[in-house]
Structures are given as C-alpha cells and as structure tokens.
Amino acid sequence: MTRRISWTLLAVLVLAQICYPLTTGATRAGLTVATVVLGWLLSVGHALLSRGPRVAAALVAVATGGGFAIEAVGVATGVPFGSYDYSGELGPKLAGVPLIIPLAWTWMAWPAWLAAVRLTGGTAATADGGGSTAGGSGSTVGQWVGRIALATVGLAAWDLFLDPQMVAEGYWVWRDATPALPGLAGIPVSNYLGWLLFAVLMMSALRPLAGPAAEHTDRRDHPMLALYLWTYFSSILAHAVFLDLPASALWGAAGMSVTAVPLAVTLLRARRGGDSGREAHQPHRPGVDATR
C-alpha cells in the first residue's frame, strides 16, 4: 500500500514537472505551487505510511516548521541567507514568506535523508539475515557524522538548481547579490552557505525526534530514492536544454552528485545482485538449462 501510493504520487509529480517548461506566466507559477504541494504530500505521506506518526510529525516539525522559521528570520533580517524579498506569484504569505516555501524544504529533506541513510549502512536486515542494521545503538559516531554530512549536502546542493530557476522566474529577488558563484549572477554565495547551515541543523535534529525508525531503509523507500534521482537528472536536463540555465546545470550537477551518483551506483549494484541471487536460486530445468 505504501509503495503503491508513493509511486502514484511520484508519477503525478513527474508529470507536473515535465509540463513546467511547456508553460509560462501565471500558469507556470500555479504549476510551481501545485508541484511543491504534491512533493510535500509525497514525502510526508511516505514518512507516515512507512514509519508511523512519530517520524511524520518529526519531519513536519523540523522541515516545515523549521523551514518557515528560518525563512521568516531571513526575510526580516537577511540572516543567514542574505537580504531578499518574495514576489506575490507563489501564493499567500505569512511574515513575508509564501506558505509553499517551507513545504519545499520538506519535499526534498526526506528523500535526501533516506538517500544518506542508504549510503551509510542503513539497510534493514532481510528475512534471511542479509543486510545490516544501523538503527538504535547500531549506529557508530562515524556513521552518524557521515549520514548527517551526506544528507546536508544532498539537500543544500539542490538549491544550486532551485534558486537560479526561481530567480529567473522572478519569484524572489536578492537585494545584494554579491559575491556570487561564477555564472550564477543575481544570487549571493551567502544564500548557499545559509542553506548548508540550516540543512545541517535540520538533519541533526531529525533523527533524535524521529527515533530509530528513521535509521534504516528498505523496499518501501524506493519511490523516495527514485524521487531524489529524478530530481537530480531531470534538473540537469531541464536547466541545460529547456530553461537556458547552463551554469546552474553544471553547478547543480556537481553539487548534488556527491549524494546522487553514489546512490545511483548503490541501487544499480543492489539490483544486479538481487537479479543474480534470484537466478542462482531458480531450479534447474532439464533441457531448457542444459546449456547454462
């Protein structure tokens, strides 16, 4: 049930994102809002159905609540991102922050966390004793630090795609955009440093609040890992080909690759290993398998 619902929501989300480059103006802004809401429902719904209310509540508290708080502080004071203002194209605001903005933090925080868990030994034990468990006291300090680091970079590097795209659409504007990364004029470096700062705080708080259920992955999480990889590869393609943002395509590709590329390799190896295992356990069929 969890996987079916998650795959369905992911398919709708992908369809909405495919339509994004084909639209303009108010239609594109409305599609942006709808996409973020879908992403939030997908991530929070998956956390709830796969791990229960504690994990879902922790995700909402840390990412949605924390995301709104840091954005409100940022708009009011310029700390930690820099001075910026949101336009009115992204829907209603509270304290100067469009209500969909903290939903976007949540949308990508959960798959980034699960990707980091998968890459740091958080695969749940299988029925036959395979796999490893990183839950509870099983996590070492090294695993915890690596997990937080990967999840932080995995989330914060997404903004190398997101901010240039949204600034190009006029959804927000920076009052002082210097110094900026080469090719990404209009966005100060402080913005990306602010993302890193908040992302590390968010990921550090998520595990204690969510409990040990957030320290392992299994087959139910495949839709979320697919979401992360889809976001990575589709963003490269969209920025390079459809949105005329080649610099952010390169920066985003480099930044998110720290988490996305090892994740893709890990999943491909696991799939090949699973296929080999199933093949090895298939009964020998006389005649049909004689040439094996």
mmCIF file of C-alpha atoms in Angstrom, residues 40-234:
data_model
loop_
_atom_site.group_PDB
_atom_site.id
_atom_site.type_symbol
_atom_site.label_atom_id
_atom_site.label_comp_id
_atom_site.label_asym_id
_atom_site.label_seq_id
_atom_site.Cartn_x
_atom_site.Cartn_y
_atom_site.Cartn_z
ATOM 1 C CA TRP A 40 5.166 17.752 0.372
ATOM 2 C CA LEU A 41 2.274 15.272 0.317
ATOM 3 C CA LEU A 42 4.540 12.626 -1.180
ATOM 4 C CA SER A 43 7.314 12.980 1.411
ATOM 5 C CA VAL A 44 5.140 13.428 4.495
ATOM 6 C CA GLY A 45 2.689 10.762 3.330
ATOM 7 C CA HIS A 46 5.527 8.309 2.755
ATOM 8 C CA ALA A 47 7.039 9.031 6.177
ATOM 9 C CA LEU A 48 3.632 8.477 7.810
ATOM 10 C CA LEU A 49 2.704 5.288 5.952
ATOM 11 C CA SER A 50 6.140 3.661 6.104
ATOM 12 C CA ARG A 51 7.242 4.643 9.607
ATOM 13 C CA GLY A 52 4.272 5.989 11.530
ATOM 14 C CA PRO A 53 3.124 9.288 13.040
ATOM 15 C CA ARG A 54 6.264 9.972 15.091
ATOM 16 C CA VAL A 55 8.519 10.136 12.045
ATOM 17 C CA ALA A 56 5.997 12.125 10.003
ATOM 18 C CA ALA A 57 5.496 14.588 12.864
ATOM 19 C CA ALA A 58 9.252 14.968 13.282
ATOM 20 C CA LEU A 59 9.667 15.650 9.566
ATOM 21 C CA VAL A 60 6.918 18.280 9.593
ATOM 22 C CA ALA A 61 8.245 19.896 12.769
ATOM 23 C CA VAL A 62 11.857 20.053 11.622
ATOM 24 C CA ALA A 63 11.474 20.728 7.892
ATOM 25 C CA THR A 64 8.126 22.500 7.547
ATOM 26 C CA GLY A 65 8.133 24.321 10.885
ATOM 27 C CA GLY A 66 11.867 24.908 10.888
ATOM 28 C CA GLY A 67 11.807 25.895 7.237
ATOM 29 C CA PHE A 68 9.159 28.535 7.856
ATOM 30 C CA ALA A 69 11.009 29.878 10.895
ATOM 31 C CA ILE A 70 14.365 30.233 9.124
ATOM 32 C CA GLU A 71 12.707 31.835 6.089
ATOM 33 C CA ALA A 72 10.810 34.312 8.258
ATOM 34 C CA VAL A 73 14.037 35.269 10.018
ATOM 35 C CA GLY A 74 15.801 35.500 6.666
ATOM 36 C CA VAL A 75 13.209 37.828 5.131
ATOM 37 C CA ALA A 76 13.135 40.034 8.231
ATOM 38 C CA THR A 77 16.865 40.241 8.975
ATOM 39 C CA GLY A 78 18.853 38.930 5.993
ATOM 40 C CA VAL A 79 20.363 36.201 8.186
ATOM 41 C CA PRO A 80 21.524 33.564 7.285
ATOM 42 C CA PHE A 81 20.846 33.714 3.530
ATOM 43 C CA GLY A 82 21.218 37.401 2.692
ATOM 44 C CA SER A 83 18.624 40.115 2.013
ATOM 45 C CA TYR A 84 15.808 39.045 -0.286
ATOM 46 C CA ASP A 85 12.106 39.521 -0.955
ATOM 47 C CA TYR A 86 9.451 37.186 -2.327
ATOM 48 C CA SER A 87 7.105 38.289 -5.090
ATOM 49 C CA GLY A 88 3.391 37.640 -4.853
ATOM 50 C CA GLU A 89 3.370 34.920 -7.521
ATOM 51 C CA LEU A 90 3.765 31.946 -5.185
ATOM 52 C CA GLY A 91 0.519 32.351 -3.294
ATOM 53 C CA PRO A 92 -0.359 33.720 0.148
ATOM 54 C CA LYS A 93 2.363 34.818 2.559
ATOM 55 C CA LEU A 94 2.847 34.773 6.287
ATOM 56 C CA ALA A 95 5.544 37.032 7.758
ATOM 57 C CA GLY A 96 6.649 37.768 4.194
ATOM 58 C CA VAL A 97 7.150 34.073 3.361
ATOM 59 C CA PRO A 98 4.948 32.262 0.794
ATOM 60 C CA LEU A 99 3.340 29.330 2.558
ATOM 61 C CA ILE A 100 4.647 26.861 -0.014
ATOM 62 C CA ILE A 101 8.312 27.667 0.725
ATOM 63 C CA PRO A 102 8.617 25.549 3.914
ATOM 64 C CA LEU A 103 6.754 22.793 2.063
ATOM 65 C CA ALA A 104 9.591 22.744 -0.474
ATOM 66 C CA TRP A 105 12.157 22.232 2.304
ATOM 67 C CA THR A 106 10.140 19.220 3.481
ATOM 68 C CA TRP A 107 9.647 17.807 -0.007
ATOM 69 C CA MET A 108 13.379 17.308 -0.556
ATOM 70 C CA ALA A 109 14.575 16.893 3.037
ATOM 71 C CA TRP A 110 13.028 13.425 3.399
ATOM 72 C CA PRO A 111 14.459 11.821 0.221
ATOM 73 C CA ALA A 112 17.837 13.438 0.947
ATOM 74 C CA TRP A 113 17.780 11.889 4.419
ATOM 75 C CA LEU A 114 16.802 8.445 3.126
ATOM 76 C CA ALA A 115 19.488 8.597 0.434
ATOM 77 C CA ALA A 116 22.087 9.352 3.115
ATOM 78 C CA VAL A 117 20.806 6.518 5.306
ATOM 79 C CA ARG A 118 21.036 4.088 2.405
ATOM 80 C CA LEU A 119 24.600 5.169 1.651
ATOM 81 C CA THR A 120 25.789 4.856 5.245
ATOM 82 C CA GLY A 121 24.768 1.301 6.012
ATOM 83 C CA GLY A 122 21.146 1.834 6.966
ATOM 84 C CA THR A 123 19.738 -1.102 5.001
ATOM 85 C CA ALA A 124 17.243 -3.065 7.096
ATOM 86 C CA ALA A 125 18.024 -6.716 7.780
ATOM 87 C CA THR A 126 16.280 -9.115 5.474
ATOM 88 C CA ALA A 127 14.345 -12.195 6.497
ATOM 89 C CA ASP A 128 17.252 -14.471 5.665
ATOM 90 C CA GLY A 129 19.637 -12.441 7.792
ATOM 91 C CA GLY A 130 21.185 -10.422 4.962
ATOM 92 C CA GLY A 131 21.715 -6.689 5.106
ATOM 93 C CA SER A 132 22.858 -4.584 8.005
ATOM 94 C CA THR A 133 21.041 -2.634 10.663
ATOM 95 C CA ALA A 134 22.015 0.911 11.550
ATOM 96 C CA GLY A 135 19.119 1.621 13.866
ATOM 97 C CA GLY A 136 19.259 2.371 17.552
ATOM 98 C CA SER A 137 22.607 1.736 19.201
ATOM 99 C CA GLY A 138 23.852 0.121 15.979
ATOM 100 C CA SER A 139 24.921 3.490 14.552
ATOM 101 C CA THR A 140 28.515 4.462 15.186
ATOM 102 C CA VAL A 141 29.703 8.046 15.521
ATOM 103 C CA GLY A 142 31.310 7.742 12.103
ATOM 104 C CA GLN A 143 28.062 6.569 10.540
ATOM 105 C CA TRP A 144 26.134 9.378 12.191
ATOM 106 C CA VAL A 145 28.567 12.068 11.037
ATOM 107 C CA GLY A 146 28.690 10.668 7.512
ATOM 108 C CA ARG A 147 24.919 10.414 7.383
ATOM 109 C CA ILE A 148 24.409 14.000 8.517
ATOM 110 C CA ALA A 149 27.038 15.234 6.051
ATOM 111 C CA LEU A 150 25.554 13.384 3.068
ATOM 112 C CA ALA A 151 22.000 14.404 3.914
ATOM 113 C CA THR A 152 23.083 18.024 4.391
ATOM 114 C CA VAL A 153 24.893 18.232 1.072
ATOM 115 C CA GLY A 154 22.149 16.211 -0.608
ATOM 116 C CA LEU A 155 19.560 18.805 0.389
ATOM 117 C CA ALA A 156 21.582 22.028 0.239
ATOM 118 C CA ALA A 157 23.063 21.290 -3.198
ATOM 119 C CA TRP A 158 19.528 21.144 -4.621
ATOM 120 C CA ASP A 159 19.441 24.922 -4.244
ATOM 121 C CA LEU A 160 22.122 25.198 -6.928
ATOM 122 C CA PHE A 161 19.281 24.235 -9.266
ATOM 123 C CA LEU A 162 16.371 25.769 -7.402
ATOM 124 C CA ASP A 163 17.499 29.321 -6.695
ATOM 125 C CA PRO A 164 18.688 30.191 -10.228
ATOM 126 C CA GLN A 165 15.460 28.784 -11.646
ATOM 127 C CA MET A 166 13.199 30.675 -9.256
ATOM 128 C CA VAL A 167 15.154 33.939 -9.528
ATOM 129 C CA ALA A 168 14.968 33.687 -13.320
ATOM 130 C CA GLU A 169 11.179 33.455 -12.997
ATOM 131 C CA GLY A 170 11.079 36.461 -10.669
ATOM 132 C CA TYR A 171 9.611 34.525 -7.729
ATOM 133 C CA TRP A 172 12.121 36.192 -5.403
ATOM 134 C CA VAL A 173 14.850 38.782 -5.760
ATOM 135 C CA TRP A 174 18.090 39.436 -3.869
ATOM 136 C CA ARG A 175 18.828 42.980 -2.725
ATOM 137 C CA ASP A 176 22.588 42.429 -2.691
ATOM 138 C CA ALA A 177 23.688 39.530 -4.857
ATOM 139 C CA THR A 178 27.436 39.805 -4.394
ATOM 140 C CA PRO A 179 29.659 37.921 -4.221
ATOM 141 C CA ALA A 180 28.072 35.298 -6.474
ATOM 142 C CA LEU A 181 29.244 31.980 -7.864
ATOM 143 C CA PRO A 182 30.622 32.189 -11.426
ATOM 144 C CA GLY A 183 27.740 32.037 -13.877
ATOM 145 C CA LEU A 184 25.082 32.412 -11.174
ATOM 146 C CA ALA A 185 24.690 36.184 -11.085
ATOM 147 C CA GLY A 186 21.828 37.513 -9.012
ATOM 148 C CA ILE A 187 22.288 35.080 -6.101
ATOM 149 C CA PRO A 188 24.830 35.689 -3.318
ATOM 150 C CA VAL A 189 27.142 32.977 -2.031
ATOM 151 C CA SER A 190 25.678 33.639 1.424
ATOM 152 C CA ASN A 191 22.454 32.023 0.244
ATOM 153 C CA TYR A 192 24.134 28.670 -0.357
ATOM 154 C CA LEU A 193 26.050 28.905 2.923
ATOM 155 C CA GLY A 194 22.747 29.601 4.682
ATOM 156 C CA TRP A 195 21.251 26.509 3.101
ATOM 157 C CA LEU A 196 24.180 24.437 4.348
ATOM 158 C CA LEU A 197 23.816 25.833 7.852
ATOM 159 C CA PHE A 198 20.099 25.186 8.108
ATOM 160 C CA ALA A 199 20.356 21.797 6.396
ATOM 161 C CA VAL A 200 22.909 20.530 8.918
ATOM 162 C CA LEU A 201 20.739 21.751 11.800
ATOM 163 C CA MET A 202 17.673 20.122 10.266
ATOM 164 C CA MET A 203 19.310 16.781 9.616
ATOM 165 C CA SER A 204 20.925 16.733 13.055
ATOM 166 C CA ALA A 205 17.526 17.263 14.694
ATOM 167 C CA LEU A 206 15.557 14.844 12.519
ATOM 168 C CA ARG A 207 16.992 11.581 13.853
ATOM 169 C CA PRO A 208 16.557 12.316 17.596
ATOM 170 C CA LEU A 209 12.981 13.477 17.052
ATOM 171 C CA ALA A 210 12.031 10.727 14.602
ATOM 172 C CA GLY A 211 13.534 7.843 16.583
ATOM 173 C CA PRO A 212 15.239 4.655 15.365
ATOM 174 C CA ALA A 213 12.661 4.067 12.609
ATOM 175 C CA ALA A 214 14.403 6.784 10.596
ATOM 176 C CA GLU A 215 17.735 4.935 10.683
ATOM 177 C CA HIS A 216 17.080 2.236 8.122
ATOM 178 C CA THR A 217 15.786 1.878 4.584
ATOM 179 C CA ASP A 218 14.013 -0.937 2.773
ATOM 180 C CA ARG A 219 11.979 -1.589 -0.382
ATOM 181 C CA ARG A 220 9.231 0.784 0.755
ATOM 182 C CA ASP A 221 11.673 3.657 0.281
ATOM 183 C CA HIS A 222 12.361 3.033 -3.398
ATOM 184 C CA PRO A 223 9.892 5.732 -4.526
ATOM 185 C CA MET A 224 11.697 8.335 -2.409
ATOM 186 C CA LEU A 225 15.115 7.316 -3.675
ATOM 187 C CA ALA A 226 13.696 7.458 -7.197
ATOM 188 C CA LEU A 227 12.398 10.966 -6.425
ATOM 189 C CA TYR A 228 15.889 12.074 -5.419
ATOM 190 C CA LEU A 229 17.495 10.673 -8.554
ATOM 191 C CA TRP A 230 14.702 12.014 -10.777
ATOM 192 C CA THR A 231 15.214 15.486 -9.277
ATOM 193 C CA TYR A 232 18.935 15.277 -9.971
ATOM 194 C CA PHE A 233 18.912 14.037 -13.543
ATOM 195 C CA SER A 234 15.791 15.898 -14.677
#
